[in-house]
Short mmCIF file of C-alpha atoms in Angstrom, two decimals:
data_model
loop_
_atom_site.label_atom_id
_atom_site.label_comp_id
_atom_site.label_asym_id
_atom_site.label_seq_id
_atom_site.Cartn_x
_atom_site.Cartn_y
_atom_site.Cartn_z
CA MET A 1 120.63 22.68 68.59
CA ASP A 2 118.34 22.25 65.57
CA ASP A 3 114.67 23.18 65.44
CA THR A 4 113.46 19.49 65.43
CA TRP A 5 115.23 18.75 68.70
CA GLN A 6 114.09 22.07 70.22
CA THR A 7 110.49 21.19 69.23
CA ARG A 8 110.71 17.78 70.75
CA ILE A 9 112.14 19.14 74.04
CA ALA A 10 109.44 21.81 74.29
CA GLU A 11 106.68 19.23 73.47
CA ASN A 12 107.97 16.89 76.25
CA GLU A 13 108.07 19.66 78.79
CA ALA A 14 104.65 20.85 77.68
CA ALA A 15 103.18 17.42 78.39
CA PHE A 16 104.60 17.60 81.94
CA ARG A 17 103.00 21.05 82.28
CA LEU A 18 99.59 19.50 81.62
CA VAL A 19 100.16 17.04 84.49
CA ASN A 20 100.89 20.05 86.76
CA GLU A 21 97.85 21.87 85.46
CA ALA A 22 95.76 19.01 86.68
CA ILE A 23 97.51 19.12 90.10
CA GLU A 24 96.83 22.82 90.20
CA ARG A 25 93.09 22.41 89.55
CA GLY A 26 92.85 20.04 92.58
CA HIS A 27 93.70 22.62 95.21
CA TRP A 28 91.18 23.93 97.68
CA PRO A 29 90.62 27.62 98.07
CA GLY A 30 92.86 29.07 100.83
CA THR A 31 95.68 26.65 100.32
CA GLU A 32 97.60 28.92 97.86
CA ASP A 33 100.61 29.13 100.19
CA GLU A 34 100.95 25.50 101.18
CA PRO A 35 103.65 23.47 99.59
CA THR A 36 102.45 20.97 97.00
CA ALA A 37 104.35 18.36 94.99
CA TYR A 38 104.54 19.14 91.29
CA ARG A 39 106.25 17.15 88.64
CA CYS A 40 109.62 18.43 87.42
CA GLU A 41 108.98 20.03 83.99
CA CYS A 42 112.35 19.12 82.52
CA ALA A 43 112.95 17.30 79.21
CA ARG A 44 114.81 14.40 80.63
CA LEU A 45 113.25 11.07 79.63
CA GLY A 46 112.27 9.11 82.68
CA CYS A 47 112.39 11.99 85.05
CA ASN A 48 109.45 11.72 87.44
CA ARG A 49 110.95 13.65 90.31
CA MET A 50 108.77 16.05 92.26
CA VAL A 51 109.34 19.65 93.09
CA ALA A 52 107.74 21.29 96.14
CA LEU A 53 106.25 24.69 95.57
CA SER A 54 103.10 26.44 96.62
CA PRO A 55 100.18 27.01 94.18
CA ARG A 56 100.98 30.75 94.32
CA GLU A 57 104.59 30.12 93.25
CA TYR A 58 103.30 27.77 90.48
CA GLU A 59 100.95 30.51 89.19
CA ALA A 60 103.76 33.11 89.18
CA ILE A 61 105.83 30.77 86.94
CA ARG A 62 102.89 30.00 84.59
CA ALA A 63 102.17 33.66 84.10
CA ASN A 64 104.68 33.41 81.28
CA PRO A 65 104.02 30.49 78.89
CA ARG A 66 107.79 30.14 78.09
CA ARG A 67 108.61 29.50 81.71
CA PHE A 68 108.97 26.14 83.40
CA PHE A 69 110.45 24.88 86.68
CA VAL A 70 113.06 22.21 86.85
CA LEU A 71 115.37 20.62 89.44
CA PRO A 72 118.90 21.88 89.60
CA GLY A 73 120.90 20.13 86.97
CA HIS A 74 117.93 19.47 84.81
CA GLU A 75 118.08 22.71 82.90
CA LEU A 76 119.21 22.78 79.20
CA ALA A 77 121.44 25.75 78.41
CA ASP A 78 121.10 25.14 74.72
CA VAL A 79 117.36 26.02 74.64
CA GLU A 80 116.60 27.87 77.85
CA ASP A 81 117.88 30.53 80.24
CA THR A 82 117.75 30.23 83.98
CA ILE A 83 115.55 33.08 85.20
CA ALA A 84 115.54 32.41 88.90
CA VAL A 85 117.08 30.06 91.53
CA ARG A 86 114.73 29.09 94.23
CA GLU A 87 115.04 26.77 97.12
CA GLY A 88 114.96 23.25 95.56
CA TYR A 89 114.23 24.32 91.92
CA LEU A 90 115.09 26.71 89.01
CA VAL A 91 112.76 28.70 86.84
CA VAL A 92 113.80 28.50 83.22
CA GLU A 93 112.57 30.34 80.19
CA LYS A 94 112.60 28.67 76.69
CA ARG A 95 113.96 30.64 73.80
CA ASP A 96 114.02 30.34 70.04
CA GLN A 97 112.00 27.39 68.47
CA ALA A 98 111.59 25.81 72.01
CA GLY A 99 109.96 29.08 73.26
CA GLU A 100 107.61 29.34 70.31
CA VAL A 101 106.45 25.73 70.90
CA ALA A 102 106.04 26.42 74.65
CA GLU A 103 103.72 29.29 73.79
CA ALA A 104 101.83 27.36 71.11
CA THR A 105 101.22 24.43 73.45
CA ASP A 106 100.17 26.54 76.52
CA PRO A 107 96.86 25.18 77.67
CA ARG A 108 96.00 28.53 79.07
CA SER A 109 96.31 30.32 75.67
#
């Protein structure tokens, strides 16, 4: 997969990560373990499916700027590795150019 395609995929997923950052900011203290609906962070155009995970789970994924969560079947083996399989979602990590873009666009960096 060429660098341009990897960049576009990573930029799409980074945009969805911004949506989830806004969801995360809206949590009340003490609700870190309650399930919340976050948007799937895949690169599929038109995907607006939701993933249930707790703010604590979300924070564990976000600790690494190359990591995203996606629904099973939404992973892209050409640009990311599956790091963990959880109930209802996968944790993937971008590599190569896509990983560099993910780091560069991380709103927490």
